[in-house]
Coordinates of C-alpha atoms and ligand atoms in Angstrom, one line a residue:
M12 CA -6.7 -14.5 32.0
S13 CA -5.5 -11.7 30.0
H14 CA -1.9 -11.5 28.9
C15 CA -0.2 -8.1 29.6
L16 CA 3.0 -7.0 28.0
L17 CA 4.9 -3.9 29.1
L18 CA 7.3 -2.4 26.5
E19 CA 9.6 0.0 28.3
G20 CA 13.0 1.7 27.6
L21 CA 11.6 3.6 24.5
S22 CA 13.5 6.7 23.7
E23 CA 10.5 8.0 21.7
I24 CA 7.0 7.0 20.9
Y25 CA 5.9 8.8 17.8
T26 CA 2.4 8.7 16.5
A27 CA -0.5 10.6 14.9
Q28 CA -3.8 10.5 16.8
G29 CA -7.4 9.8 15.9
T30 CA -9.8 7.4 14.3
C31 CA -9.8 9.1 10.8
A32 CA -7.2 10.6 8.6
D33 CA -5.3 13.7 9.7
R34 CA -5.3 15.9 6.6
E35 CA -3.1 18.6 8.1
A36 CA -0.8 16.3 10.1
T37 CA -1.5 18.4 13.2
S38 CA -2.2 15.4 15.6
V39 CA 1.4 14.0 15.5
R40 CA 3.0 13.8 18.9
A41 CA 6.3 12.5 20.3
V42 CA 6.6 11.2 23.8
R43 CA 10.1 10.9 25.2
N44 CA 11.0 8.0 27.6
G45 CA 7.7 6.4 27.2
A46 CA 6.2 3.0 27.6
I47 CA 3.3 0.9 26.0
L48 CA 1.2 -1.5 27.8
V49 CA -0.4 -4.2 25.6
S50 CA -3.2 -6.4 26.7
D51 CA -4.8 -9.1 24.7
G52 CA -3.4 -7.9 21.4
A53 CA -4.5 -4.2 21.9
I54 CA -2.9 -1.1 23.4
A55 CA -4.0 -0.6 26.9
K56 CA -2.0 2.3 27.7
V57 CA 0.7 4.5 26.0
G58 CA 2.5 7.5 27.3
P59 CA 5.2 8.6 29.7
R60 CA 6.8 5.7 31.5
E61 CA 5.5 6.6 35.0
E62 CA 1.9 7.0 33.8
V63 CA 2.0 3.6 32.1
L64 CA 3.8 1.9 35.0
A65 CA 1.0 3.2 37.4
V66 CA -1.5 0.9 35.6
T67 CA 0.7 -2.0 34.9
P68 CA -0.3 -5.2 36.6
A69 CA 2.4 -6.7 38.8
D70 CA 2.4 -10.0 36.7
A71 CA 2.8 -8.2 33.3
E72 CA 5.6 -9.5 31.1
R73 CA 8.1 -6.7 30.9
V74 CA 10.4 -6.1 27.8
D75 CA 13.2 -3.4 27.8
M76 CA 13.4 -2.1 24.3
G77 CA 16.9 -0.6 25.0
G78 CA 16.3 2.9 23.8
K79 CA 14.5 2.1 20.5
T80 CA 11.8 4.3 19.0
A81 CA 8.2 3.0 18.7
V82 CA 5.9 4.0 15.7
P83 CA 2.7 2.4 14.5
C84 CA 3.2 -0.2 11.9
F85 CA 3.2 1.2 8.4
V86 CA 0.2 0.7 6.2
D87 CA 0.7 0.3 2.4
P88 CA -2.5 1.1 0.5
H89 CA -1.4 0.1 -3.0
T90 CA 0.6 -3.0 -3.8
H91 CA 0.7 -5.5 -6.6
L92 CA 1.6 -8.4 -4.3
V93 CA 1.3 -11.6 -6.4
W94 CA 3.1 -12.1 -9.7
G95 CA 5.6 -14.4 -11.4
G96 CA 8.7 -13.7 -13.4
D97 CA 11.4 -11.0 -13.2
R98 CA 11.9 -7.8 -15.0
S99 CA 15.5 -6.8 -14.0
D100 CA 16.6 -7.1 -17.6
E101 CA 13.9 -4.6 -18.6
F102 CA 15.0 -2.4 -15.8
N103 CA 18.6 -2.3 -17.2
R104 CA 17.1 -1.7 -20.7
R105 CA 15.5 1.4 -19.2
L106 CA 18.9 2.5 -17.9
H107 CA 20.3 2.1 -21.4
G108 CA 17.6 4.5 -22.8
A109 CA 14.4 2.5 -23.5
T110 CA 11.3 4.0 -21.9
Y111 CA 8.6 2.1 -19.9
V112 CA 6.1 2.8 -22.8
D113 CA 8.5 1.6 -25.5
I114 CA 9.0 -1.6 -23.6
A115 CA 5.3 -2.0 -23.0
K116 CA 4.7 -1.6 -26.8
G117 CA 7.2 -4.3 -27.5
G118 CA 5.2 -6.9 -25.5
G119 CA 7.3 -6.3 -22.2
G120 CA 6.1 -4.6 -19.2
I121 CA 2.9 -5.7 -17.6
K122 CA 2.3 -8.2 -20.5
S123 CA 5.6 -9.9 -19.7
T124 CA 4.6 -10.4 -16.0
V125 CA 1.1 -11.6 -17.2
R126 CA 2.8 -14.4 -19.3
H127 CA 4.9 -15.5 -16.3
T128 CA 2.0 -15.2 -13.8
R129 CA -0.2 -17.3 -16.1
E130 CA 2.5 -20.1 -16.3
A131 CA 3.2 -20.1 -12.6
S132 CA 1.6 -22.6 -10.2
R133 CA -0.5 -21.4 -7.2
E134 CA 2.3 -22.8 -5.0
D135 CA 5.1 -20.9 -6.6
L136 CA 3.1 -17.6 -6.7
A137 CA 2.3 -18.2 -3.0
A138 CA 5.9 -19.0 -2.0
R139 CA 7.0 -15.8 -3.8
A140 CA 4.4 -13.6 -2.3
K141 CA 5.0 -15.0 1.2
K142 CA 8.6 -13.9 0.9
T143 CA 7.5 -10.4 -0.2
L144 CA 5.1 -10.3 2.9
D145 CA 8.0 -11.3 5.2
T146 CA 10.1 -8.5 3.6
M147 CA 7.4 -6.1 4.2
L148 CA 7.0 -7.2 7.8
L149 CA 10.8 -6.8 8.2
H150 CA 10.4 -3.2 7.0
G151 CA 7.7 -2.4 9.6
V152 CA 4.6 -2.9 7.3
G153 CA 1.7 -4.3 9.2
T154 CA -1.2 -3.8 6.8
I155 CA -1.5 -3.8 3.0
E156 CA -3.9 -3.4 0.1
A157 CA -3.0 -6.2 -2.5
K158 CA -4.2 -6.2 -6.2
S159 CA -4.6 -8.9 -8.7
G160 CA -4.1 -7.9 -12.2
Y161 CA -1.3 -10.0 -13.7
G162 CA -3.6 -12.8 -14.9
L163 CA -6.2 -11.0 -17.1
D164 CA -8.2 -14.1 -17.6
A165 CA -10.5 -16.0 -15.3
D166 CA -8.2 -18.8 -14.2
S167 CA -5.2 -16.6 -13.6
E168 CA -7.0 -13.8 -11.9
L169 CA -8.8 -16.2 -9.5
K170 CA -5.5 -17.9 -9.0
Q171 CA -4.0 -14.7 -7.8
L172 CA -7.0 -14.1 -5.5
D173 CA -6.7 -17.7 -4.1
V174 CA -3.1 -16.9 -3.2
M175 CA -4.2 -13.8 -1.4
D176 CA -6.8 -15.8 0.5
Q177 CA -4.3 -18.4 1.5
L178 CA -1.8 -15.7 2.7
S179 CA -4.5 -13.7 4.5
E180 CA -5.1 -16.8 6.6
S181 CA -1.5 -17.8 7.3
H182 CA 0.6 -14.6 7.3
P183 CA 0.6 -11.9 10.0
V184 CA 0.5 -9.0 7.6
E185 CA -3.1 -7.9 7.2
M186 CA -4.3 -7.8 3.7
H187 CA -7.3 -5.9 1.9
Q188 CA -7.9 -7.3 -1.5
T189 CA -8.5 -5.5 -4.7
F190 CA -9.5 -7.0 -8.1
L191 CA -7.5 -5.3 -10.9
G192 CA -8.6 -7.4 -13.9
A193 CA -8.5 -4.2 -15.9
H194 CA -4.8 -3.7 -15.4
E195 CA -4.0 -4.2 -19.1
V196 CA -5.6 -5.4 -22.3
P197 CA -4.8 -9.1 -22.6
P198 CA -3.5 -10.6 -25.8
E199 CA -6.8 -12.3 -26.4
Y200 CA -8.5 -8.8 -26.7
Q201 CA -5.6 -6.9 -28.4
G202 CA -7.0 -3.7 -29.9
N203 CA -10.4 -4.3 -28.3
P204 CA -10.4 -3.0 -24.7
G205 CA -14.1 -2.4 -24.8
G206 CA -14.7 -6.1 -25.5
Y207 CA -12.5 -7.1 -22.6
I208 CA -14.5 -4.7 -20.3
D209 CA -17.7 -6.4 -21.6
Y210 CA -16.2 -9.7 -20.7
L211 CA -15.1 -8.6 -17.1
N212 CA -18.5 -6.9 -16.5
A213 CA -20.5 -9.8 -17.6
E214 CA -18.5 -12.9 -16.5
L215 CA -15.5 -12.3 -14.2
L216 CA -16.7 -9.5 -11.9
P217 CA -19.7 -11.3 -10.7
R218 CA -17.6 -14.3 -9.9
V219 CA -15.2 -12.2 -7.9
A220 CA -18.1 -10.6 -6.1
E221 CA -19.4 -14.2 -5.1
R222 CA -16.0 -14.9 -3.2
G223 CA -16.8 -12.3 -0.6
T224 CA -13.0 -11.7 0.1
V225 CA -12.5 -8.8 -2.3
R226 CA -13.5 -5.3 -1.2
Y227 CA -12.2 -3.1 -4.0
V228 CA -12.0 -2.9 -7.7
D229 CA -9.3 -0.9 -9.5
I230 CA -8.5 -0.1 -13.2
F231 CA -5.5 1.2 -15.0
C232 CA -7.3 4.3 -16.5
E233 CA -4.7 5.5 -19.0
K234 CA -4.4 6.7 -22.6
G235 CA -4.2 3.6 -24.9
V236 CA -5.2 1.2 -22.1
F237 CA -8.6 1.8 -20.6
E238 CA -9.8 5.2 -21.4
L239 CA -12.6 7.2 -19.7
E240 CA -15.7 5.6 -21.2
D241 CA -14.5 2.1 -20.7
S242 CA -13.3 2.9 -17.2
R243 CA -16.7 4.5 -16.3
R244 CA -18.5 1.4 -17.4
H245 CA -16.4 -1.0 -15.5
M246 CA -16.3 1.0 -12.4
Q247 CA -20.0 1.5 -12.4
R248 CA -20.5 -2.2 -12.8
A249 CA -18.3 -2.8 -9.8
L250 CA -20.2 -0.2 -7.8
D251 CA -23.4 -2.0 -8.7
L252 CA -22.1 -5.3 -7.5
G253 CA -21.2 -3.7 -4.2
F254 CA -17.5 -3.1 -4.5
Q255 CA -15.7 0.1 -3.6
L256 CA -13.2 1.7 -6.0
R257 CA -9.5 2.6 -6.0
M258 CA -8.2 3.7 -9.3
H259 CA -4.9 4.2 -11.2
V260 CA -5.3 7.5 -12.9
D261 CA -3.5 10.2 -14.7
E262 CA -0.2 8.3 -14.2
L263 CA 1.4 8.9 -17.7
F264 CA -0.9 11.2 -19.5
P265 CA -3.5 13.9 -18.5
L266 CA -6.7 11.9 -19.3
G267 CA -9.0 13.2 -16.7
G268 CA -9.1 10.0 -14.6
A269 CA -8.8 11.9 -11.3
G270 CA -12.1 13.6 -12.2
L271 CA -13.7 10.3 -13.0
A272 CA -12.6 8.8 -9.6
A273 CA -14.2 11.8 -7.9
E274 CA -17.3 11.5 -10.0
L275 CA -17.8 7.8 -9.1
G276 CA -16.9 8.5 -5.4
A277 CA -13.9 6.3 -5.5
V278 CA -12.2 5.7 -2.2
S279 CA -8.9 6.6 -3.7
G280 CA -7.3 8.0 -6.9
D281 CA -3.6 6.9 -7.2
H282 CA -0.6 8.1 -9.1
L283 CA -2.2 11.4 -10.2
V284 CA 1.0 12.8 -11.7
H285 CA -1.0 14.6 -14.5
A286 CA -4.2 15.4 -12.7
S287 CA -5.8 18.9 -13.3
K288 CA -6.4 21.4 -10.7
R289 CA -10.2 21.1 -11.3
D290 CA -10.0 17.4 -10.8
M291 CA -8.1 17.8 -7.5
R292 CA -10.9 20.0 -6.2
A293 CA -13.4 17.5 -7.4
M294 CA -11.5 14.8 -5.5
A295 CA -11.5 16.9 -2.4
D296 CA -15.3 17.5 -2.6
A297 CA -15.9 13.9 -3.1
G298 CA -13.6 12.8 -0.2
T299 CA -11.5 10.7 -2.5
F300 CA -8.1 10.1 -1.0
A301 CA -5.1 11.2 -3.2
T302 CA -2.6 8.4 -2.9
M303 CA 0.9 9.5 -4.0
L304 CA 3.3 7.0 -5.4
P305 CA 6.7 8.7 -5.4
G306 CA 8.6 5.4 -5.7
T307 CA 7.1 5.0 -9.2
S308 CA 8.2 8.5 -10.3
F309 CA 11.6 7.8 -8.9
F310 CA 12.0 4.4 -10.5
L311 CA 10.6 5.6 -13.9
R312 CA 12.7 8.7 -13.6
G313 CA 9.5 10.6 -14.3
Q314 CA 7.6 13.6 -13.1
Y315 CA 6.2 13.7 -9.5
A316 CA 2.7 14.4 -8.5
D317 CA 2.0 18.0 -7.3
A318 CA 1.3 17.2 -3.7
A319 CA 1.2 20.7 -2.7
A320 CA -1.6 21.5 -5.2
F321 CA -3.6 18.5 -3.9
M322 CA -3.2 19.8 -0.3
D323 CA -4.2 23.3 -1.3
A324 CA -7.2 21.8 -3.1
G325 CA -8.3 20.2 0.3
C326 CA -7.4 16.6 -0.6
T327 CA -6.2 14.1 2.0
L328 CA -2.9 12.4 1.0
A329 CA -1.8 8.9 1.6
L330 CA 1.5 7.4 0.5
S331 CA 2.3 4.0 -1.0
T332 CA 5.2 2.0 -2.6
D333 CA 3.1 0.7 -5.6
Y334 CA 5.1 -2.5 -5.1
N335 CA 5.3 -4.1 -8.4
P336 CA 7.9 -5.7 -10.7
G337 CA 8.1 -3.0 -13.3
S338 CA 7.5 0.5 -12.2
S339 CA 8.4 0.5 -8.4
H340 CA 10.1 -2.6 -7.1
T341 CA 10.3 -1.7 -3.3
V342 CA 8.4 -2.4 -0.2
S343 CA 9.9 0.4 1.9
Q344 CA 7.4 2.9 3.2
A345 CA 10.2 4.8 5.0
L346 CA 11.7 5.3 1.6
M347 CA 8.4 6.7 0.4
M348 CA 8.5 9.1 3.3
A349 CA 12.0 10.2 2.2
L350 CA 10.9 10.7 -1.4
A351 CA 7.8 12.5 -0.3
C352 CA 9.8 14.9 1.8
M353 CA 12.5 15.6 -0.8
N354 CA 10.5 15.4 -4.1
L355 CA 6.9 16.0 -3.2
G356 CA 7.6 18.9 -0.8
M357 CA 5.8 17.2 2.0
T358 CA 6.9 17.8 5.7
F359 CA 8.1 14.9 7.8
E360 CA 4.8 14.9 9.7
Q361 CA 2.7 14.9 6.5
S362 CA 4.8 12.0 5.1
F363 CA 4.4 10.2 8.5
V364 CA 0.6 10.4 8.5
G365 CA 0.7 9.4 4.8
V366 CA 2.1 6.0 5.6
T367 CA 0.2 5.4 8.9
L368 CA -3.1 7.0 9.9
N369 CA -4.1 8.3 6.4
A370 CA -3.2 5.1 4.7
A371 CA -5.2 3.2 7.4
D372 CA -8.2 5.5 6.8
S373 CA -8.0 5.0 3.0
L374 CA -8.5 1.2 3.8
G375 CA -11.4 2.0 6.2
Q376 CA -9.3 0.8 9.2
A377 CA -8.3 4.0 11.1
H378 CA -10.5 3.1 14.0
R379 CA -8.4 -0.1 14.4
I380 CA -4.8 0.7 13.3
G381 CA -2.6 3.6 12.1
S382 CA -1.7 5.1 15.4
L383 CA -0.5 4.1 18.9
E384 CA -3.5 4.8 21.0
E385 CA -5.5 3.1 23.7
G386 CA -7.9 0.7 22.3
K387 CA -6.2 0.3 19.0
I388 CA -4.5 -3.0 17.8
A389 CA -1.0 -3.2 19.0
D390 CA 0.7 -3.2 15.6
I391 CA 4.0 -1.6 16.5
A392 CA 7.3 -1.1 14.6
F393 CA 10.5 -0.5 16.7
L394 CA 13.3 1.4 15.2
D395 CA 17.0 1.2 16.2
A396 CA 17.1 5.0 16.3
P397 CA 16.8 7.8 18.7
S398 CA 13.8 9.3 17.1
A399 CA 11.3 8.7 14.3
M400 CA 12.9 11.5 12.3
Y401 CA 15.7 9.0 11.5
L402 CA 13.3 7.3 9.1
V403 CA 14.0 10.2 6.7
Y404 CA 17.1 11.9 8.2
F405 CA 19.1 8.7 8.0
W406 CA 17.7 7.6 4.7
G407 CA 18.0 4.4 2.7
I408 CA 18.3 2.4 5.9
N409 CA 15.9 -0.2 7.4
H410 CA 15.7 1.0 10.9
V411 CA 13.1 -1.6 11.9
T412 CA 14.5 -4.1 14.2
D413 CA 11.3 -5.5 15.9
V414 CA 7.6 -5.6 15.0
L415 CA 4.7 -6.4 17.3
K416 CA 1.7 -7.7 15.3
E417 CA -1.6 -7.8 17.3
G418 CA 0.5 -7.8 20.4
R419 CA 2.9 -10.6 19.6
F420 CA 6.4 -10.2 18.3
A421 CA 6.4 -11.1 14.5
V422 CA 9.9 -9.8 14.1
R423 CA 12.6 -9.7 16.8
N424 CA 16.2 -8.4 16.4
R425 CA 15.6 -8.3 12.6
A426 CA 14.5 -11.9 12.3
I427 CA 11.0 -13.2 11.4
C428 CA 9.6 -15.0 14.4
Y429 CA 5.8 -15.4 13.9
Ligands
NIG2 O1 0.9 1.0 -10.7 N1 0.3 1.6 -14.0 C1 0.0 0.4 -13.9 N2 0.4 -0.5 -13.1 C2 1.6 -0.5 -12.3 C3 2.7 -0.9 -13.0 C4 2.8 -2.4 -13.1 C5 3.9 -3.0 -13.9 O2 4.7 -2.3 -14.5 O3 4.0 -4.2 -13.8 C6 1.7 0.8 -11.6 O4 2.6 1.5 -11.9
FE3 FE1 0.0 0.3 -9.1

């Protein structure tokens, strides 16, 4: 017997529409006084209350949402989920004038998180990451991409992936895994990034491929870390092993990584603060998503990517937190919408599709999630707000009070209940 749940008393239902990214954000619609019928974990009907009531079975469970707003759960397509340690001290040093690059050169930054992640037990890493996933859920995030990259050796990278496997099984937030072994040059290969890439290509990447749970490979393609030739070699090896690519490119310096992402047919190029106009056009031609990470620009007090130029070039934009301990320590996709509207020059609608439908499509999931439409999975975030606009208009607030995950409440009245 199918279980039907009717969610009524919604002051607004706000969603994009479609099964692929909406580049221009023209599909976004608001329904006032709507209702949503959920059956067996999927959306059976969504729209004006009367239309939904007309098809609601008499024995459906009915929940009055008391004037809340419904939006699709956010999708976060770039997170560094699993790590140990703490870099709040480093954050304060930055406030006193040190730069991210200075700190990295002094053995801090990613290297410091690598030391702590190597030392941490699997259990401790899993407990920490579970807490982060709970915080994400409380902020309306239903699906994430999650990267390894704080181990930089076989044992510690595989330990991070084990934690992701474990949490994929046990936690309601849906996870799509990325291997980021080339996040930084490990101490064992200091001054020899090419040697480390040789090692990854020959030893570790094939082992990761065997697991069958990792879809993407990523690299920190950056001046002084992995430059273009090493990046091309590693990414080509990943393609040969059947992975898809997501790439950290042109974050701190204009190296041409965005062009490389396009050349290799990467699913997404991320950061892109220093991408050239030519590389933007190449990304558009290749169908490579431009994933904007405005939280990183904010937290590093740096330059923002030129979102308008990416749109003019014909790129499809997604938005992400880049959740990590150093350059963007937040899980709030609503805050990314606010930063996108205020600092990337995006409209509210563009920012909204950036954290929902477009982010879902960049993970190949827009046929299942990313919008509130019949047949899609019932991943719904409810806001204690009269309209979705409050996500940005009343900024810095977590408006999410309830989250339905695959048709079941995983958050109710701001408390985890899965
Ligand atoms: O996406 N740029 C490289 N990686 C992360 C930062 C990671 C860290 O500082 O720990 C990023 O910004
Ligand atoms: Fe990142």
